[in-house]
JSON list of C-alpha atoms in Angstrom, two decimals:
[
{"chain": "A", "resi": 7, "resn": "MET", "atom": "CA", "xyz": [-29.79, 299.18, 125.06]},
{"chain": "A", "resi": 8, "resn": "GLN", "atom": "CA", "xyz": [-32.95, 300.41, 124.59]},
{"chain": "A", "resi": 9, "resn": "ARG", "atom": "CA", "xyz": [-35.46, 300.86, 128.45]},
{"chain": "A", "resi": 10, "resn": "ARG", "atom": "CA", "xyz": [-38.85, 299.71, 128.22]},
{"chain": "A", "resi": 11, "resn": "ASN", "atom": "CA", "xyz": [-41.11, 300.81, 131.42]},
{"chain": "A", "resi": 12, "resn": "ILE", "atom": "CA", "xyz": [-44.09, 298.82, 132.11]},
{"chain": "A", "resi": 13, "resn": "THR", "atom": "CA", "xyz": [-46.99, 300.03, 134.22]},
{"chain": "A", "resi": 14, "resn": "SER", "atom": "CA", "xyz": [-49.45, 297.88, 136.11]},
{"chain": "A", "resi": 15, "resn": "GLY", "atom": "CA", "xyz": [-51.75, 301.69, 135.90]},
{"chain": "A", "resi": 16, "resn": "ALA", "atom": "CA", "xyz": [-51.89, 301.43, 139.50]},
{"chain": "A", "resi": 17, "resn": "PRO", "atom": "CA", "xyz": [-52.00, 305.40, 140.71]},
{"chain": "A", "resi": 18, "resn": "TRP", "atom": "CA", "xyz": [-49.31, 305.43, 142.89]},
{"chain": "A", "resi": 19, "resn": "GLU", "atom": "CA", "xyz": [-46.83, 304.40, 139.98]},
{"chain": "A", "resi": 20, "resn": "ASP", "atom": "CA", "xyz": [-47.09, 307.78, 139.01]},
{"chain": "A", "resi": 21, "resn": "LEU", "atom": "CA", "xyz": [-47.62, 309.19, 142.78]},
{"chain": "A", "resi": 22, "resn": "VAL", "atom": "CA", "xyz": [-44.09, 308.08, 143.72]},
{"chain": "A", "resi": 23, "resn": "GLY", "atom": "CA", "xyz": [-42.18, 308.03, 140.26]},
{"chain": "A", "resi": 24, "resn": "TYR", "atom": "CA", "xyz": [-41.68, 304.35, 139.78]},
{"chain": "A", "resi": 25, "resn": "SER", "atom": "CA", "xyz": [-42.43, 301.17, 137.30]},
{"chain": "A", "resi": 26, "resn": "ARG", "atom": "CA", "xyz": [-43.84, 298.00, 137.76]},
{"chain": "A", "resi": 27, "resn": "ALA", "atom": "CA", "xyz": [-41.17, 296.73, 136.27]},
{"chain": "A", "resi": 28, "resn": "VAL", "atom": "CA", "xyz": [-38.27, 297.74, 133.60]},
{"chain": "A", "resi": 29, "resn": "ARG", "atom": "CA", "xyz": [-36.85, 295.70, 131.02]},
{"chain": "A", "resi": 30, "resn": "VAL", "atom": "CA", "xyz": [-33.03, 296.98, 129.78]},
{"chain": "A", "resi": 31, "resn": "GLY", "atom": "CA", "xyz": [-32.12, 294.50, 127.21]},
{"chain": "A", "resi": 32, "resn": "PRO", "atom": "CA", "xyz": [-32.25, 290.88, 127.83]},
{"chain": "A", "resi": 33, "resn": "MET", "atom": "CA", "xyz": [-33.14, 292.15, 131.65]},
{"chain": "A", "resi": 34, "resn": "VAL", "atom": "CA", "xyz": [-36.67, 292.88, 133.30]},
{"chain": "A", "resi": 35, "resn": "PHE", "atom": "CA", "xyz": [-36.30, 293.91, 136.65]},
{"chain": "A", "resi": 36, "resn": "VAL", "atom": "CA", "xyz": [-39.72, 293.81, 138.74]},
{"chain": "A", "resi": 37, "resn": "SER", "atom": "CA", "xyz": [-40.64, 296.45, 141.39]},
{"chain": "A", "resi": 38, "resn": "GLY", "atom": "CA", "xyz": [-41.31, 295.30, 145.12]},
{"chain": "A", "resi": 39, "resn": "THR", "atom": "CA", "xyz": [-45.07, 294.05, 144.27]},
{"chain": "A", "resi": 40, "resn": "THR", "atom": "CA", "xyz": [-47.42, 293.77, 147.46]},
{"chain": "A", "resi": 41, "resn": "ALA", "atom": "CA", "xyz": [-50.98, 291.94, 147.54]},
{"chain": "A", "resi": 42, "resn": "ALA", "atom": "CA", "xyz": [-52.72, 295.64, 147.17]},
{"chain": "A", "resi": 43, "resn": "THR", "atom": "CA", "xyz": [-54.67, 296.05, 143.80]},
{"chain": "A", "resi": 44, "resn": "GLU", "atom": "CA", "xyz": [-57.27, 298.40, 142.84]},
{"chain": "A", "resi": 45, "resn": "LYS", "atom": "CA", "xyz": [-59.75, 296.52, 144.16]},
{"chain": "A", "resi": 46, "resn": "GLY", "atom": "CA", "xyz": [-57.65, 296.47, 147.80]},
{"chain": "A", "resi": 47, "resn": "ILE", "atom": "CA", "xyz": [-55.45, 294.19, 149.81]},
{"chain": "A", "resi": 48, "resn": "ILE", "atom": "CA", "xyz": [-56.05, 290.82, 148.68]},
{"chain": "A", "resi": 49, "resn": "GLY", "atom": "CA", "xyz": [-55.88, 288.39, 151.59]},
{"chain": "A", "resi": 50, "resn": "ILE", "atom": "CA", "xyz": [-55.71, 291.02, 154.68]},
{"chain": "A", "resi": 51, "resn": "GLY", "atom": "CA", "xyz": [-54.00, 288.79, 157.52]},
{"chain": "A", "resi": 52, "resn": "ASN", "atom": "CA", "xyz": [-53.04, 285.61, 155.35]},
{"chain": "A", "resi": 53, "resn": "PRO", "atom": "CA", "xyz": [-49.39, 285.75, 154.16]},
{"chain": "A", "resi": 54, "resn": "TYR", "atom": "CA", "xyz": [-49.93, 282.37, 152.30]},
{"chain": "A", "resi": 55, "resn": "GLU", "atom": "CA", "xyz": [-52.81, 284.57, 149.83]},
{"chain": "A", "resi": 56, "resn": "GLN", "atom": "CA", "xyz": [-51.05, 287.99, 149.83]},
{"chain": "A", "resi": 57, "resn": "THR", "atom": "CA", "xyz": [-47.53, 286.12, 148.35]},
{"chain": "A", "resi": 58, "resn": "MET", "atom": "CA", "xyz": [-50.11, 284.25, 146.09]},
{"chain": "A", "resi": 59, "resn": "GLN", "atom": "CA", "xyz": [-51.44, 287.73, 144.92]},
{"chain": "A", "resi": 60, "resn": "ALA", "atom": "CA", "xyz": [-47.61, 289.50, 144.55]},
{"chain": "A", "resi": 61, "resn": "LEU", "atom": "CA", "xyz": [-46.46, 286.61, 142.80]},
{"chain": "A", "resi": 62, "resn": "LYS", "atom": "CA", "xyz": [-49.53, 286.90, 139.84]},
{"chain": "A", "resi": 63, "resn": "THR", "atom": "CA", "xyz": [-49.17, 290.62, 139.83]},
{"chain": "A", "resi": 64, "resn": "ILE", "atom": "CA", "xyz": [-45.43, 289.73, 139.11]},
{"chain": "A", "resi": 65, "resn": "GLU", "atom": "CA", "xyz": [-46.17, 287.34, 136.52]},
{"chain": "A", "resi": 66, "resn": "ALA", "atom": "CA", "xyz": [-48.68, 289.86, 134.62]},
{"chain": "A", "resi": 67, "resn": "ALA", "atom": "CA", "xyz": [-45.88, 292.51, 134.68]},
{"chain": "A", "resi": 68, "resn": "LEU", "atom": "CA", "xyz": [-43.13, 289.58, 133.38]},
{"chain": "A", "resi": 69, "resn": "VAL", "atom": "CA", "xyz": [-45.72, 288.80, 130.44]},
{"chain": "A", "resi": 70, "resn": "LYS", "atom": "CA", "xyz": [-45.94, 292.52, 129.38]},
{"chain": "A", "resi": 71, "resn": "ALA", "atom": "CA", "xyz": [-42.58, 292.65, 129.32]},
{"chain": "A", "resi": 72, "resn": "GLY", "atom": "CA", "xyz": [-42.01, 289.78, 127.22]},
{"chain": "A", "resi": 73, "resn": "ALA", "atom": "CA", "xyz": [-40.80, 287.42, 129.77]},
{"chain": "A", "resi": 74, "resn": "THR", "atom": "CA", "xyz": [-42.13, 284.31, 131.56]},
{"chain": "A", "resi": 75, "resn": "LEU", "atom": "CA", "xyz": [-41.89, 282.91, 135.35]},
{"chain": "A", "resi": 76, "resn": "SER", "atom": "CA", "xyz": [-39.27, 280.65, 133.51]},
{"chain": "A", "resi": 77, "resn": "ASP", "atom": "CA", "xyz": [-36.96, 283.86, 132.67]},
{"chain": "A", "resi": 78, "resn": "VAL", "atom": "CA", "xyz": [-36.48, 284.78, 136.46]},
{"chain": "A", "resi": 79, "resn": "VAL", "atom": "CA", "xyz": [-33.23, 284.70, 138.16]},
{"chain": "A", "resi": 80, "resn": "ARG", "atom": "CA", "xyz": [-33.65, 286.21, 141.41]},
{"chain": "A", "resi": 81, "resn": "THR", "atom": "CA", "xyz": [-36.55, 286.85, 144.15]},
{"chain": "A", "resi": 82, "resn": "ARG", "atom": "CA", "xyz": [-36.73, 288.57, 147.13]},
{"chain": "A", "resi": 83, "resn": "ILE", "atom": "CA", "xyz": [-38.93, 288.50, 149.63]},
{"chain": "A", "resi": 84, "resn": "TYR", "atom": "CA", "xyz": [-39.78, 290.64, 152.44]},
{"chain": "A", "resi": 85, "resn": "VAL", "atom": "CA", "xyz": [-42.04, 289.77, 155.16]},
{"chain": "A", "resi": 86, "resn": "THR", "atom": "CA", "xyz": [-43.05, 291.67, 158.31]},
{"chain": "A", "resi": 87, "resn": "ASP", "atom": "CA", "xyz": [-43.25, 288.18, 160.74]},
{"chain": "A", "resi": 88, "resn": "ILE", "atom": "CA", "xyz": [-40.28, 285.90, 159.62]},
{"chain": "A", "resi": 89, "resn": "ALA", "atom": "CA", "xyz": [-42.80, 283.34, 161.33]},
{"chain": "A", "resi": 90, "resn": "HIS", "atom": "CA", "xyz": [-44.85, 283.12, 158.55]},
{"chain": "A", "resi": 91, "resn": "TRP", "atom": "CA", "xyz": [-41.53, 282.04, 156.24]},
{"chain": "A", "resi": 92, "resn": "GLU", "atom": "CA", "xyz": [-43.36, 278.36, 155.57]},
{"chain": "A", "resi": 93, "resn": "GLU", "atom": "CA", "xyz": [-46.56, 280.06, 154.44]},
{"chain": "A", "resi": 94, "resn": "VAL", "atom": "CA", "xyz": [-44.69, 282.63, 152.00]},
{"chain": "A", "resi": 95, "resn": "GLY", "atom": "CA", "xyz": [-42.43, 279.98, 150.89]},
{"chain": "A", "resi": 96, "resn": "ARG", "atom": "CA", "xyz": [-45.41, 277.62, 149.96]},
{"chain": "A", "resi": 97, "resn": "ALA", "atom": "CA", "xyz": [-46.79, 280.11, 147.68]},
{"chain": "A", "resi": 98, "resn": "HIS", "atom": "CA", "xyz": [-43.34, 280.96, 146.15]},
{"chain": "A", "resi": 99, "resn": "ALA", "atom": "CA", "xyz": [-42.71, 277.17, 145.56]},
{"chain": "A", "resi": 100, "resn": "GLU", "atom": "CA", "xyz": [-45.98, 276.84, 143.90]},
{"chain": "A", "resi": 101, "resn": "PHE", "atom": "CA", "xyz": [-44.98, 279.30, 141.03]},
{"chain": "A", "resi": 102, "resn": "PHE", "atom": "CA", "xyz": [-41.07, 278.68, 141.08]},
{"chain": "A", "resi": 103, "resn": "ARG", "atom": "CA", "xyz": [-40.69, 274.92, 142.77]},
{"chain": "A", "resi": 104, "resn": "ASP", "atom": "CA", "xyz": [-39.10, 273.88, 139.48]},
{"chain": "A", "resi": 105, "resn": "ILE", "atom": "CA", "xyz": [-37.58, 277.39, 138.15]},
{"chain": "A", "resi": 106, "resn": "ARG", "atom": "CA", "xyz": [-35.66, 277.83, 141.22]},
{"chain": "A", "resi": 107, "resn": "PRO", "atom": "CA", "xyz": [-34.29, 281.10, 141.12]},
{"chain": "A", "resi": 108, "resn": "ALA", "atom": "CA", "xyz": [-32.10, 282.53, 143.56]},
{"chain": "A", "resi": 109, "resn": "CYS", "atom": "CA", "xyz": [-34.14, 283.51, 146.45]},
{"chain": "A", "resi": 110, "resn": "THR", "atom": "CA", "xyz": [-33.51, 285.69, 149.78]},
{"chain": "A", "resi": 111, "resn": "MET", "atom": "CA", "xyz": [-36.43, 286.04, 152.17]},
{"chain": "A", "resi": 112, "resn": "VAL", "atom": "CA", "xyz": [-35.90, 289.04, 155.17]},
{"chain": "A", "resi": 113, "resn": "GLU", "atom": "CA", "xyz": [-38.04, 290.36, 157.78]},
{"chain": "A", "resi": 114, "resn": "VAL", "atom": "CA", "xyz": [-38.46, 293.96, 157.89]},
{"chain": "A", "resi": 115, "resn": "SER", "atom": "CA", "xyz": [-40.26, 295.92, 160.49]},
{"chain": "A", "resi": 116, "resn": "LYS", "atom": "CA", "xyz": [-43.10, 297.28, 158.18]},
{"chain": "A", "resi": 117, "resn": "LEU", "atom": "CA", "xyz": [-44.31, 297.79, 154.78]},
{"chain": "A", "resi": 118, "resn": "ILE", "atom": "CA", "xyz": [-46.12, 300.78, 153.37]},
{"chain": "A", "resi": 119, "resn": "MET", "atom": "CA", "xyz": [-49.28, 299.84, 154.66]},
{"chain": "A", "resi": 120, "resn": "ALA", "atom": "CA", "xyz": [-49.62, 298.07, 157.82]},
{"chain": "A", "resi": 121, "resn": "GLU", "atom": "CA", "xyz": [-52.35, 295.19, 156.52]},
{"chain": "A", "resi": 122, "resn": "LEU", "atom": "CA", "xyz": [-49.34, 294.09, 154.40]},
{"chain": "A", "resi": 123, "resn": "LEU", "atom": "CA", "xyz": [-47.29, 291.16, 155.14]},
{"chain": "A", "resi": 124, "resn": "VAL", "atom": "CA", "xyz": [-45.26, 290.60, 152.14]},
{"chain": "A", "resi": 125, "resn": "GLU", "atom": "CA", "xyz": [-43.27, 292.53, 149.38]},
{"chain": "A", "resi": 126, "resn": "ILE", "atom": "CA", "xyz": [-41.36, 290.57, 146.62]},
{"chain": "A", "resi": 127, "resn": "GLU", "atom": "CA", "xyz": [-39.13, 291.90, 143.66]},
{"chain": "A", "resi": 128, "resn": "ALA", "atom": "CA", "xyz": [-38.17, 289.86, 140.73]},
{"chain": "A", "resi": 129, "resn": "ASP", "atom": "CA", "xyz": [-35.30, 289.82, 138.24]},
{"chain": "A", "resi": 130, "resn": "ALA", "atom": "CA", "xyz": [-35.35, 288.17, 134.96]},
{"chain": "A", "resi": 131, "resn": "TYR", "atom": "CA", "xyz": [-33.15, 287.66, 132.19]},
{"chain": "A", "resi": 132, "resn": "LEU", "atom": "CA", "xyz": [-33.97, 286.77, 128.69]},
{"chain": "A", "resi": 133, "resn": "GLY", "atom": "CA", "xyz": [-30.96, 286.26, 126.84]},
{"chain": "A", "resi": 134, "resn": "ARG", "atom": "CA", "xyz": [-30.36, 282.62, 125.13]},
{"chain": "A", "resi": 135, "resn": "PRO", "atom": "CA", "xyz": [-27.35, 280.88, 125.41]}
]
């Protein structure tokens, strides 16, 4: 199967040695994605806004890989404070309410920058029955 690496152009992709997403056959794997952008962190102190930004970045990576949000079969959400689950979940539902991928949300002690509250991974399947 052919492998295709998708970049977002973020400088840390080269620094760390990863791709925003990787497509292999009918599968697309989107890396852990936060609200960090080339313009800075979106929604500092606001888990809902950070989740929305992370999901917008994931959606853009999926499109570059030839996929859509409807192809997402699993998401993994990492939060630094599980007390924010409703705000994070509300944002997730705005993107996935009708798609309803398998989803996991767990609390972690910290993310790569102290201002980041949420990180999300997504897996998509483009195979057709």
